[in-house]
Each structure stands twice: as structure tokens, then as C-alpha cells.
Coordinates of C-alpha atoms in Angstrom, one line a residue:
Chain S
M71 CA 0.0 0.0 0.0
I72 CA 1.3 3.5 -0.9
D73 CA 0.6 5.8 2.1
V74 CA -0.2 9.0 0.4
S75 CA -0.5 10.8 3.7
K76 CA 3.3 10.8 3.8
F77 CA 3.2 13.3 1.0
N78 CA 2.1 15.9 3.5
K79 CA 5.1 15.2 5.6
I80 CA 7.4 15.6 2.7
R81 CA 5.8 18.8 1.8
A82 CA 6.0 20.0 5.4
N83 CA 9.8 19.6 5.2
D84 CA 9.8 21.7 2.1
L85 CA 10.7 25.3 3.0
F86 CA 8.4 26.6 0.3
W87 CA 5.5 24.8 1.9
L88 CA 6.4 26.2 5.3
S89 CA 6.0 29.7 4.1
T90 CA 2.6 31.0 5.1
E91 CA 2.0 32.9 1.9
M92 CA -1.0 31.6 0.2
L93 CA -3.6 32.3 -2.4
Y94 CA -7.0 31.8 -0.7
I95 CA -9.9 31.2 -3.1
I96 CA -12.9 31.7 -0.9
G97 CA -16.5 31.0 -1.8
L98 CA -19.0 33.6 -0.5
G99 CA -22.1 31.5 -0.9
L100 CA -25.2 32.8 -2.6
G101 CA -27.0 35.3 -0.5
D102 CA -25.2 38.2 1.2
E103 CA -22.1 39.0 3.2
R104 CA -23.1 36.8 6.1
D105 CA -23.0 33.7 3.9
I106 CA -19.2 33.5 4.2
T107 CA -18.0 30.7 6.5
L108 CA -16.1 31.4 9.7
K109 CA -13.1 29.8 8.0
G110 CA -13.5 32.1 5.0
L111 CA -13.7 35.1 7.2
D112 CA -10.6 34.0 9.2
A113 CA -8.7 33.8 5.9
V114 CA -9.9 37.2 4.6
K115 CA -8.9 38.8 7.8
K116 CA -5.3 37.6 7.6
C117 CA -4.8 38.5 3.9
E118 CA -3.0 41.7 2.9
K119 CA -4.9 42.1 -0.3
V120 CA -8.5 41.1 -1.0
Y121 CA -9.9 40.7 -4.6
I122 CA -13.4 39.9 -5.5
E123 CA -14.3 38.5 -8.9
A124 CA -16.8 40.8 -10.5
Y125 CA -17.5 39.2 -13.9
T126 CA -19.7 36.2 -13.3
S127 CA -22.3 35.8 -10.7
L128 CA -21.7 39.0 -8.7
L129 CA -25.2 40.1 -9.8
S130 CA -26.8 37.4 -7.7
F131 CA -25.1 38.7 -4.6
G132 CA -26.7 42.1 -5.1
L133 CA -23.3 43.6 -5.0
S134 CA -23.6 47.3 -5.9
T135 CA -21.0 49.7 -4.6
D136 CA -23.1 49.6 -1.4
G137 CA -22.8 45.8 -1.3
L138 CA -19.0 46.1 -1.6
S139 CA -18.8 48.6 1.3
T140 CA -20.9 46.2 3.4
L141 CA -18.3 43.5 2.7
E142 CA -15.5 46.0 3.5
K143 CA -17.0 46.9 6.8
L144 CA -17.3 43.2 7.7
Y145 CA -13.7 42.4 6.7
G146 CA -12.3 45.7 8.0
K147 CA -10.2 46.2 4.8
P148 CA -10.6 47.4 1.3
I149 CA -11.7 45.1 -1.5
I150 CA -10.4 45.3 -5.1
L151 CA -12.9 44.6 -7.8
A152 CA -11.4 42.1 -10.3
D153 CA -13.3 42.3 -13.5
R154 CA -12.8 40.0 -16.4
E155 CA -9.9 42.0 -17.7
V156 CA -8.1 42.0 -14.4
V157 CA -8.5 38.3 -14.0
E158 CA -7.6 37.3 -17.5
E159 CA -4.8 39.8 -18.1
K160 CA -3.3 40.7 -14.8
V161 CA -3.7 37.4 -13.0
D162 CA 0.1 37.0 -12.9
N163 CA 0.3 40.2 -10.9
I164 CA -2.1 38.8 -8.3
L165 CA -0.2 35.6 -8.2
S166 CA 3.1 37.4 -7.7
E167 CA 1.6 39.2 -4.8
A168 CA 0.5 35.9 -3.3
R169 CA 4.2 34.8 -3.3
G170 CA 5.1 37.6 -0.8
S171 CA 1.9 37.9 1.2
D172 CA -1.5 36.2 1.8
V173 CA -4.0 37.2 -0.9
A174 CA -7.7 36.4 -1.0
F175 CA -9.7 35.9 -4.1
L176 CA -13.4 36.0 -3.3
V177 CA -15.9 34.2 -5.5
V178 CA -19.7 34.3 -5.3
G179 CA -21.0 30.7 -4.6
D180 CA -18.3 28.0 -4.5
P181 CA -14.9 28.4 -6.2
F182 CA -15.7 25.3 -8.2
G183 CA -19.4 25.7 -8.6
A184 CA -21.3 26.7 -11.7
T185 CA -18.3 28.8 -12.8
T186 CA -15.1 27.2 -12.1
H187 CA -11.8 28.9 -11.3
T188 CA -9.7 26.0 -12.4
D189 CA -7.7 28.2 -14.7
L190 CA -6.6 30.4 -11.8
V191 CA -5.6 27.4 -9.7
V192 CA -3.6 25.9 -12.6
R193 CA -1.8 29.1 -13.2
A194 CA -1.1 29.5 -9.5
K195 CA 0.3 25.9 -9.2
T196 CA 2.4 26.5 -12.3
M197 CA 3.9 29.6 -10.6
R198 CA 4.5 27.6 -7.4
V199 CA 2.0 29.6 -5.5
D200 CA 0.1 27.5 -2.9
V201 CA -3.6 27.6 -3.0
K202 CA -6.2 27.0 -0.3
V203 CA -9.9 26.7 -1.2
V204 CA -12.7 27.6 1.2
H205 CA -15.9 25.9 -0.1
N206 CA -19.4 27.3 0.1
A207 CA -22.8 26.7 -1.3
S208 CA -23.3 27.1 -5.0
V209 CA -26.3 27.0 -7.3
M210 CA -25.3 23.4 -8.2
N211 CA -26.3 22.2 -4.7
A212 CA -28.6 24.9 -3.5
I213 CA -31.2 24.0 -6.1
G214 CA -31.8 20.9 -3.9
I215 CA -34.1 23.1 -1.9
C216 CA -36.9 22.6 -4.4
G217 CA -37.1 18.9 -3.3
L218 CA -35.7 17.3 -6.5
Q219 CA -32.9 15.0 -5.5
L220 CA -29.5 16.1 -6.7
Y221 CA -28.4 12.6 -7.6
R222 CA -31.3 12.4 -10.1
Y223 CA -30.0 15.3 -12.3
G224 CA -28.4 14.6 -15.7
E225 CA -25.9 16.8 -17.4
T226 CA -26.3 20.5 -16.7
V227 CA -27.2 22.7 -19.6
S228 CA -25.8 26.1 -20.3
I229 CA -28.1 28.1 -22.5
P230 CA -25.7 30.0 -24.8
F231 CA -25.6 33.6 -25.8
F232 CA -27.9 34.1 -28.8
T233 CA -27.0 36.7 -31.4
E234 CA -29.0 38.0 -34.3
T235 CA -27.3 35.6 -36.6
W236 CA -26.2 32.7 -34.3
R237 CA -28.8 30.6 -32.5
P238 CA -27.0 27.5 -31.3
D239 CA -29.3 24.6 -30.4
S240 CA -27.0 21.9 -29.2
F241 CA -28.4 22.1 -25.7
Y242 CA -31.8 20.8 -26.9
E243 CA -30.3 17.4 -27.3
K244 CA -29.0 17.3 -23.8
I245 CA -32.4 18.3 -22.4
E246 CA -34.1 15.6 -24.5
R247 CA -31.5 13.0 -23.4
N248 CA -32.0 13.8 -19.7
R249 CA -35.8 13.7 -20.1
N250 CA -35.7 10.4 -21.9
L251 CA -33.7 9.0 -19.0
G252 CA -36.2 10.5 -16.5
L253 CA -33.5 12.8 -15.1
H254 CA -33.9 16.5 -14.0
T255 CA -32.0 19.2 -15.9
L256 CA -30.5 22.3 -14.5
C257 CA -30.5 25.1 -17.1
L258 CA -28.1 28.0 -16.5
L259 CA -27.9 31.1 -18.7
D260 CA -24.6 32.0 -20.2
I261 CA -23.3 35.0 -18.3
R262 CA -23.0 37.0 -21.4
V263 CA -26.7 37.0 -21.9
K264 CA -27.8 40.6 -21.4
E265 CA -31.1 39.7 -19.9
P266 CA -30.4 36.6 -17.8
T267 CA -34.1 36.3 -16.9
L268 CA -36.2 33.2 -16.6
E269 CA -38.4 34.6 -19.3
S270 CA -35.7 34.6 -21.9
L271 CA -34.5 31.2 -20.6
C272 CA -38.0 29.8 -21.1
R273 CA -38.1 31.3 -24.5
S274 CA -35.0 29.5 -25.4
V275 CA -36.1 26.1 -24.3
S276 CA -39.9 26.3 -24.8
D277 CA -39.6 24.4 -28.1
V278 CA -38.6 21.2 -26.2
A279 CA -40.6 21.7 -23.1
A280 CA -43.7 23.9 -23.3
D281 CA -45.9 21.6 -21.2
T282 CA -43.2 20.1 -19.1
N283 CA -43.1 20.6 -15.4
C284 CA -40.4 23.0 -14.4
V285 CA -39.1 24.9 -11.4
G286 CA -38.1 28.5 -11.7
F287 CA -35.6 30.1 -9.3
A288 CA -34.7 33.7 -8.7
R289 CA -32.0 35.0 -6.4
L290 CA -31.5 31.5 -5.0
G291 CA -30.1 31.5 -1.5
S292 CA -31.0 35.1 -0.8
E293 CA -33.5 36.3 1.7
D294 CA -36.0 37.2 -1.1
Q295 CA -35.4 34.1 -3.2
M296 CA -38.3 32.9 -5.3
I297 CA -39.0 29.3 -6.2
V298 CA -42.1 28.5 -8.3
A299 CA -43.1 25.1 -9.8
G300 CA -45.4 24.8 -12.8
T301 CA -45.4 24.1 -16.5
M302 CA -43.0 26.2 -18.5
K303 CA -46.1 27.9 -20.0
Q304 CA -47.2 28.9 -16.5
L305 CA -43.7 30.0 -15.4
R306 CA -43.5 32.4 -18.4
T307 CA -46.4 34.4 -16.9
V308 CA -44.6 34.9 -13.6
N309 CA -42.6 38.0 -12.8
F310 CA -39.5 36.7 -11.1
G311 CA -38.0 40.1 -10.5
E312 CA -34.3 40.8 -10.3
P313 CA -31.7 38.2 -11.5
L314 CA -30.1 35.8 -11.2
H315 CA -32.6 33.3 -12.6
C316 CA -32.2 29.6 -13.3
L317 CA -34.5 26.9 -14.4
V318 CA -34.9 23.2 -13.7
I319 CA -36.7 20.9 -16.1
V320 CA -38.3 18.2 -14.0
G321 CA -37.7 14.5 -14.9
K322 CA -39.4 11.5 -13.5
T323 CA -40.3 12.2 -9.9
H324 CA -40.4 10.2 -6.7
P325 CA -43.4 10.7 -4.4
V326 CA -41.3 12.7 -1.8
E327 CA -40.2 14.9 -4.6
D328 CA -43.8 15.5 -5.6
E329 CA -44.8 16.4 -2.1
M330 CA -42.1 19.0 -1.8
L331 CA -42.8 20.5 -5.3
E332 CA -46.4 20.9 -4.2
F333 CA -45.4 23.6 -1.8
Y334 CA -43.9 25.7 -4.6
K335 CA -46.7 25.0 -7.2
I336 CA -48.5 27.9 -8.8
T337 CA -52.0 27.3 -10.1
T338 CA -53.8 29.8 -12.4
E339 CA -57.1 29.2 -10.4
N340 CA -55.7 30.1 -7.1
P341 CA -52.3 31.8 -7.4
E342 CA -52.5 33.4 -3.9
Q343 CA -52.4 30.0 -2.2
K344 CA -49.1 28.9 -3.6
G345 CA -45.8 30.2 -4.7
N346 CA -42.7 31.4 -2.9
G347 CA -42.7 29.1 0.0
I348 CA -39.6 28.4 2.0
V349 CA -37.0 31.0 2.4
Chain Q
M141 CA -48.0 38.9 -15.4
I142 CA -48.6 37.3 -12.0
D143 CA -46.4 39.1 -9.5
V144 CA -45.4 36.3 -7.2
S145 CA -43.5 38.8 -5.0
K146 CA -46.9 39.8 -3.6
F147 CA -47.2 36.4 -2.0
N148 CA -44.6 37.6 0.5
K149 CA -46.8 40.5 1.4
I150 CA -49.8 38.3 1.9
R151 CA -47.8 36.0 4.1
A152 CA -46.4 39.0 6.0
N153 CA -50.1 39.9 6.9
D154 CA -50.6 36.4 8.2
L155 CA -50.2 36.3 12.0
F156 CA -48.6 32.8 11.8
W157 CA -46.0 34.1 9.5
L158 CA -45.2 37.0 11.8
S159 CA -44.4 34.7 14.6
T160 CA -40.6 34.4 14.8
E161 CA -40.7 30.7 15.7
M162 CA -38.9 28.7 13.0
L163 CA -37.2 25.5 12.3
Y164 CA -33.7 26.3 11.0
I165 CA -32.1 23.6 8.9
I166 CA -28.5 24.6 8.8
G167 CA -25.7 23.1 6.7
L168 CA -22.4 22.8 8.5
G169 CA -20.2 22.3 5.5
L170 CA -17.7 19.5 5.2
G171 CA -14.6 20.2 7.3
D172 CA -14.9 21.3 10.9
E173 CA -16.8 23.6 13.2
R174 CA -15.5 26.7 11.5
D175 CA -17.2 25.8 8.1
I176 CA -20.5 27.1 9.4
T177 CA -21.6 30.4 7.8
L178 CA -22.0 33.6 9.8
K179 CA -25.7 33.3 8.9
G180 CA -25.8 29.7 10.2
L181 CA -24.1 30.7 13.5
D182 CA -26.4 33.7 14.0
A183 CA -29.4 31.3 13.7
V184 CA -27.9 28.7 16.1
K185 CA -27.3 31.3 18.6
K186 CA -30.9 32.4 18.7
C187 CA -32.3 28.9 18.9
E188 CA -33.5 27.4 22.2
K189 CA -32.8 23.9 21.1
V190 CA -30.1 22.6 18.8
Y191 CA -30.2 19.2 17.2
I192 CA -27.5 17.6 15.1
E193 CA -28.2 14.8 12.7
A194 CA -25.9 11.9 13.6
Y195 CA -26.8 9.2 11.2
T196 CA -25.5 10.1 7.8
S197 CA -22.3 12.0 7.1
L198 CA -21.3 12.9 10.7
L199 CA -18.3 10.7 10.3
S200 CA -16.8 13.0 7.7
F201 CA -17.0 15.8 10.1
G202 CA -14.7 13.9 12.5
L203 CA -17.4 14.4 15.2
S204 CA -16.5 12.3 18.1
T205 CA -17.8 13.4 21.6
D206 CA -14.8 15.8 21.4
G207 CA -16.1 17.2 18.1
L208 CA -19.5 17.8 19.7
S209 CA -18.0 19.7 22.6
T210 CA -16.0 21.9 20.2
L211 CA -19.3 22.8 18.5
E212 CA -21.0 23.4 21.9
K213 CA -18.2 25.7 22.9
L214 CA -18.5 27.7 19.7
Y215 CA -22.3 27.9 20.0
G216 CA -22.4 28.5 23.7
K217 CA -25.1 25.9 24.2
P218 CA -25.7 22.1 24.4
I219 CA -26.3 20.1 21.3
I220 CA -28.7 17.1 21.1
L221 CA -27.5 14.2 19.0
A222 CA -30.4 13.2 16.7
D223 CA -29.7 9.6 15.5
R224 CA -31.8 7.9 12.9
E225 CA -34.3 6.7 15.5
V226 CA -34.8 10.3 16.8
V227 CA -35.2 11.8 13.4
E228 CA -37.5 9.0 12.1
E229 CA -39.7 8.4 15.1
K230 CA -39.6 11.5 17.2
V231 CA -39.5 14.2 14.5
D232 CA -43.0 15.3 15.4
N233 CA -41.7 16.2 18.9
I234 CA -38.9 18.3 17.4
L235 CA -41.4 20.0 15.1
S236 CA -43.8 20.7 18.0
E237 CA -40.9 22.4 19.8
A238 CA -40.3 24.5 16.7
R239 CA -43.9 25.9 17.0
G240 CA -43.1 27.5 20.4
S241 CA -39.5 28.4 20.0
D242 CA -36.7 28.5 17.5
V243 CA -35.1 25.1 16.9
A244 CA -31.9 24.4 14.9
F245 CA -31.4 21.2 13.1
L246 CA -27.7 20.9 12.0
V247 CA -26.7 18.8 9.0
V248 CA -23.2 18.0 7.8
G249 CA -22.7 19.4 4.3
D250 CA -25.8 21.1 2.8
P251 CA -29.3 20.3 3.9
F252 CA -30.2 19.2 0.4
G253 CA -26.8 17.8 -0.7
A254 CA -26.0 14.2 -1.0
T255 CA -28.5 13.2 1.7
T256 CA -31.5 15.3 1.5
H257 CA -33.8 16.3 4.3
T258 CA -36.8 16.8 2.1
D259 CA -38.8 14.5 4.4
L260 CA -38.2 16.8 7.4
V261 CA -39.3 19.9 5.4
V262 CA -42.4 18.2 4.1
R263 CA -43.5 17.1 7.6
A264 CA -42.7 20.6 9.0
K265 CA -44.7 22.4 6.3
T266 CA -47.6 19.9 6.9
M267 CA -47.5 20.8 10.6
R268 CA -47.5 24.5 9.6
V269 CA -44.0 25.0 11.0
D270 CA -42.0 27.5 9.1
V271 CA -38.6 26.4 7.8
K272 CA -35.5 28.4 7.0
V273 CA -32.6 26.8 5.2
V274 CA -29.0 27.9 5.6
H275 CA -27.0 26.4 2.7
N276 CA -23.4 25.3 2.7
A277 CA -20.9 23.3 0.7
S278 CA -21.7 19.6 0.1
V279 CA -19.9 16.8 -1.6
M280 CA -22.0 17.5 -4.7
N281 CA -20.2 20.7 -5.4
A282 CA -16.9 20.4 -3.4
I283 CA -15.8 17.6 -5.7
G284 CA -15.3 20.4 -8.2
I285 CA -11.9 21.0 -6.6
C286 CA -10.4 18.1 -8.6
G287 CA -10.8 20.2 -11.7
L288 CA -13.6 18.2 -13.5
Q289 CA -16.3 20.6 -14.4
L290 CA -19.5 20.1 -12.4
Y291 CA -21.8 20.6 -15.4
R292 CA -20.1 17.6 -17.2
Y293 CA -21.3 15.1 -14.6
G294 CA -24.1 12.6 -15.4
E295 CA -26.4 11.0 -12.9
T296 CA -24.8 10.4 -9.5
V297 CA -24.4 6.7 -8.6
S298 CA -25.1 5.4 -5.1
I299 CA -23.3 2.1 -4.5
P300 CA -25.7 0.1 -2.5
F301 CA -25.2 -2.0 0.6
F302 CA -24.1 -5.5 -0.4
T303 CA -25.0 -8.4 1.7
E304 CA -23.8 -12.0 1.5
T305 CA -26.8 -12.9 -0.6
W306 CA -27.7 -9.7 -2.3
R307 CA -25.4 -7.9 -4.7
P308 CA -27.4 -5.4 -6.7
D309 CA -25.7 -4.2 -9.9
S310 CA -28.2 -1.7 -11.4
F311 CA -25.6 1.1 -10.8
Y312 CA -23.3 -0.5 -13.4
E313 CA -25.7 0.6 -16.1
K314 CA -25.7 4.2 -14.9
I315 CA -21.9 4.3 -14.9
E316 CA -21.7 2.8 -18.4
R317 CA -24.3 5.3 -19.7
N318 CA -22.4 8.3 -18.3
R319 CA -19.1 6.9 -19.8
N320 CA -20.7 6.4 -23.2
L321 CA -21.9 10.0 -23.1
G322 CA -18.4 11.2 -22.0
L323 CA -19.7 12.4 -18.7
H324 CA -18.1 12.1 -15.3
T325 CA -19.7 10.0 -12.6
L326 CA -19.7 10.7 -8.9
C327 CA -20.0 7.4 -6.9
L328 CA -21.2 7.6 -3.3
L329 CA -21.3 4.7 -0.9
D330 CA -24.6 3.9 0.8
I331 CA -24.3 5.1 4.4
R332 CA -25.2 1.6 5.6
V333 CA -22.0 0.2 4.2
K334 CA -19.9 -0.8 7.2
E335 CA -16.6 0.0 5.6
P336 CA -17.3 3.1 3.5
T337 CA -13.8 3.1 2.1
L338 CA -12.6 3.8 -1.3
E339 CA -11.1 0.4 -1.5
S340 CA -14.5 -1.3 -1.1
L341 CA -15.9 1.3 -3.5
C342 CA -13.4 0.4 -6.1
R343 CA -14.0 -3.3 -5.5
S344 CA -17.7 -2.7 -6.3
V345 CA -17.2 -0.9 -9.6
S346 CA -13.9 -2.4 -10.8
D347 CA -15.8 -4.7 -13.2
V348 CA -16.8 -1.8 -15.3
A349 CA -13.8 0.5 -14.8
A350 CA -10.5 -1.2 -13.9
D351 CA -8.4 0.8 -16.3
T352 CA -10.5 3.9 -16.3
N353 CA -9.2 7.2 -15.0
C354 CA -10.7 8.0 -11.6
V355 CA -10.3 10.5 -8.8
G356 CA -10.4 9.2 -5.2
F357 CA -11.4 11.6 -2.4
A358 CA -11.0 11.2 1.3
R359 CA -12.3 13.6 3.9
L360 CA -13.2 16.1 1.2
G361 CA -13.3 19.7 2.5
S362 CA -11.2 18.9 5.6
E363 CA -7.8 20.2 6.4
D364 CA -6.4 16.8 5.8
Q365 CA -8.4 15.9 2.7
M366 CA -6.8 13.7 0.1
I367 CA -7.4 13.8 -3.6
V368 CA -5.6 11.3 -5.8
A369 CA -6.1 10.8 -9.6
G370 CA -5.1 7.6 -11.4
T371 CA -6.6 4.4 -12.9
M372 CA -8.9 2.5 -10.6
K373 CA -6.2 -0.2 -10.4
Q374 CA -3.7 2.4 -9.1
L375 CA -6.2 3.9 -6.6
R376 CA -6.8 0.5 -5.1
T377 CA -3.1 0.5 -3.9
V378 CA -3.5 3.8 -2.1
N379 CA -4.2 4.0 1.6
F380 CA -6.8 6.8 1.8
G381 CA -7.0 6.7 5.6
E382 CA -10.1 7.6 7.6
P383 CA -13.5 8.0 5.9
L384 CA -15.5 9.5 4.2
H385 CA -14.3 8.4 0.8
C386 CA -15.9 8.9 -2.5
L387 CA -14.9 8.3 -6.1
V388 CA -15.3 10.0 -9.4
I389 CA -15.1 8.1 -12.7
V390 CA -13.6 10.4 -15.2
G391 CA -15.4 10.9 -18.6
K392 CA -14.2 12.7 -21.6
T393 CA -11.9 15.6 -20.5
H394 CA -11.3 19.1 -21.6
P395 CA -7.6 20.2 -21.7
V396 CA -8.1 22.5 -18.6
E397 CA -9.6 19.5 -16.7
D398 CA -6.5 17.5 -17.7
E399 CA -4.1 20.2 -16.5
M400 CA -5.8 20.3 -13.1
L401 CA -6.0 16.5 -12.7
E402 CA -2.2 16.4 -13.4
F403 CA -1.6 18.0 -10.0
Y404 CA -3.4 15.1 -8.3
K405 CA -2.0 12.3 -10.4
I406 CA -0.1 9.4 -8.8
T407 CA 2.5 7.5 -10.8
T408 CA 3.9 4.2 -9.7
E409 CA 7.4 5.3 -10.8
N410 CA 7.5 8.4 -8.8
P411 CA 4.8 8.5 -6.1
E412 CA 6.6 11.1 -4.0
Q413 CA 6.2 13.8 -6.7
K414 CA 2.5 13.7 -6.9
G415 CA -0.6 13.2 -4.8
N416 CA -2.4 15.2 -2.2
G417 CA -1.9 18.6 -3.7
I418 CA -4.3 21.5 -2.9
V419 CA -5.8 21.7 0.5

């Protein structure tokens, strides 16, 4: 038997490993500033520089300039907004900083959730910068709240960015395949979609699933999250409010799944009785 | 358009809704007591009674009696261990308590992660007990750390409890189906398996995947987590140590996925150079 635990010991003897400098990639969770873990907050507090990725799911976090100052107050230090340009072009600068001091890179959700930061880790490891990951909830597991079992989901579908002249439809096939296997499908909208609303999402997939049971989510994990179950046709009549939105196409259900979905179901006859449900 | 946000206002006018009593189902994350979120800790602190589910993944949390007292110290209040019997038979007592005072139900990982607590929510809602969920990381998203993209996973496979006379094999089919589609497969061991080790897991699936690339995880999300990539044959020679273990069968990979897996890869020629990797 190879005892891989000894690798830790070898690394502990390595001077480089003993240096405390580290790139912390920290998941913030889905709701607000208090969704960070104690471990994540401990790490942020010991870091000299704190970056926050601002180009993917920041929207869901409700992070305006106000949101940022809420975070800064909690952390007791300034936060640098890292937009797509910073992350893609100046990442080596961030990583160089992480060689001489602890640096935090904050990510909405989990660092390896719907949007992964694998690239960042690969570049860090290549530059011999050590990385520590602090996990948190992401849309990939928080959707479990609607009652559909996570292990009964097929491949996740990313609805691409449609242009005037380019309307890719390869995702239809994946949705169909999952449905044929009785599996649920999580549909996420490409972050480049200007209106990442459930309405435009439904528009994109209604060809394959107009009468199919679906669950619509808005601001998942936030205090004002909205979860509504119904046919896609019904969901298209619902105003889900602010982004981010995502959609689950329901596969074959188990009785317990049905019971739970019932709490979220909207009926046209009696819309007041149902809807939002659990926070 | 039906404005579902008004449902909140309707409920706010409902006296029952205005009562502060609540059942909080709180995810603890995967590592130790400091993986709770600030929001989760806020909730625990205001609850009169605090239960912790002790029958699923508690093992992964390293929660011995010592672990429990660490939690109690952090929370400043006693914790009641809720084993399977308590949760299944006396859940109505817990829910009755939640009608008169705030009650916390702590769950390792996320409340709707690998093991869902849908049943508990359904019973609570039926008894008109309001429920608030505090999300956290679960194995379902934390496996993203190995670099394989979460949206490229097919259906999750639960390896069932084998007895002397009963060796179900329906999960083979799911693994094969995912592989044929080029998708990754997360394999979890049924919690009733006495030795929930990667070795027994590999034994179970080696018929379908002896030479397939896999990633083995032990104590995912903990400070001493272990992540090793290799063929299933190679992984069977590795001592992964204490539970919990899980296994990912690798599908068709993207170059970035390969780069990341490389950091975890074990080679028989030079085992010291590779292995554990990122914490």
C-alpha cells in the first residue's frame, strides 16, 4: 500500500510549503455578506490584499458599490474589484503578490461551482503559489431546496448567448436526453446573456418543453429568493423580479419529490395560495 | 403577469408568518466547526434547542464526543444528537418544539446535498412549522476542486449496501451510460456500508472500470483531505485513511480539466512527486 498521507510530511519539510504565503480562493455563498463561513472570514482577515471576482455571478449577490462597502465593513479592509480584464490579463500580478503575502480571491457561490476557477488554480500551481480553497454553497447544490434529489440530475445545460445571426441549439439534445432518462435538468444562462431572466430562458427552451413541469428560481439562496413550480407555459407568466434566474426541467419524480414540489406549485385558479414558500 | 412577490406581502399579513418561531435547517459544510456560515451561526445562537443529525455523514466531520464539545463551545449551548431513530420516530416532537421556540437542526454538508432532508421539510410544512434553510458546501459541489467541471457530470451513482446474498448491480448501467456520453460519474457509498472506504468502493465498480481514470477523495473539505487521480487499479493500492471516501469516474476531459488532474496524479514510478496537492 502506498501511504499518500506521507506526501504531507514531505511537503511539510519543504521550505516553500512552510512559508505561510498563500492564495486563498474563498466561496462567499449565494445570499449576502453573512453567507461566508467562519473559516473564510478568518482567511480574509489575515490577507493583505482582497480581490473579488466581478464578472460572473456577482449580480446574484446584489453587490452594488453599497454591497461592496458592506463587505469591506465586515472584513475591516478594502476590496479590489477584479473584473474579467483583471482576472484574464493581470492574474500573474495577483499571483506574484501571493508569493510575498497572503492574498484572498473572493468568488460568489463556490470556487468550483457553476463557474469554475480551475484556470486560476492551474496558473497558481504552475507559478508555485500555494492555494487554499474555502468551499461554500453554489447553485449546483442549493437547487436541492426545491425537493428534487440532486443525484437524479443529468448533465447541466448552459443556454448559450444568442446573437441576431447565431442561435445554437446543441443544448436541446442534452435536455431531451435527460428527459428520456427520467433525469432532471438544471439550465443556466450564459453570463454574457444581457437579460439573464427566466423569461428569456424559457423562450430558449420552450420548443422542447412547453408543457413540461419546471421549477423557476430567482435569487436562489437570498432572503428574497423565489421558487415557483409549474409548467413552462405557466412560469412564463410569472414575474420573477431581479436576476439571477435559473430553471430546472423536471424529470421522473419520486413521491417525496412531488410532495415537496407541491409547496412551490402555482395554479392559475388560485395563485395566492401557492408560490414562494420556504426562504 | 402574475407578480409572485406579492405572496410575501400576503404572508407578512398572516399572523402565523409573523411569529418568529422557526425550524432552521443549517448546513455545517464539510470540514470542521468553522465551516458554518455567519448566517448559520447567527441562527444557532438564537435557537433554544439545537439538534445535530448523527446518522449520515457525521463521520466525515470527525465528530466524536470531542467534536461535539467543540461545537458546543462555539455555539455556547448544548447540542442534542439526533440519531436515525430520533429523526424518524420523534421528529414530530422536534417540530412541535419549533412551534413554540426557534429550533436548529444541524446537518453536515448542505441540507439538500448528497443526503436530502426533504422529508423533514415536508413534515414541517404539513404541521405548519416554518422552515428556513441555511445552505453550505456539500460533496456534490466540493468535488469540483479536482478540476472536473460540475456541469459535465451525469447521474450520480449510489453504491448500495451489499449483503452475503444480495449484490445489486443496477448502478453499473448508470456508470456505463455516463461513460458512453463522455460524462463524469460521482460514486457515493450507501451510508449503511460498514466500511465506506474507497477500497470497497473500487471493488464494487472495478468490473466496469478497472483501467478507467478515476479520482479518489477522502475527507473532502477537511484540512487533511486527500485527492488522488489515477486508474482505478492504481487507486486501489492507495491508503486513503479515515472515511468518508468517494470516487469520481472520469469521462471525456477538456484540456483545462487534464491540467488540473495532473496535480493530483499518482504514478507508480515516482509516487513522491504527486498526490495530495491542494488543501
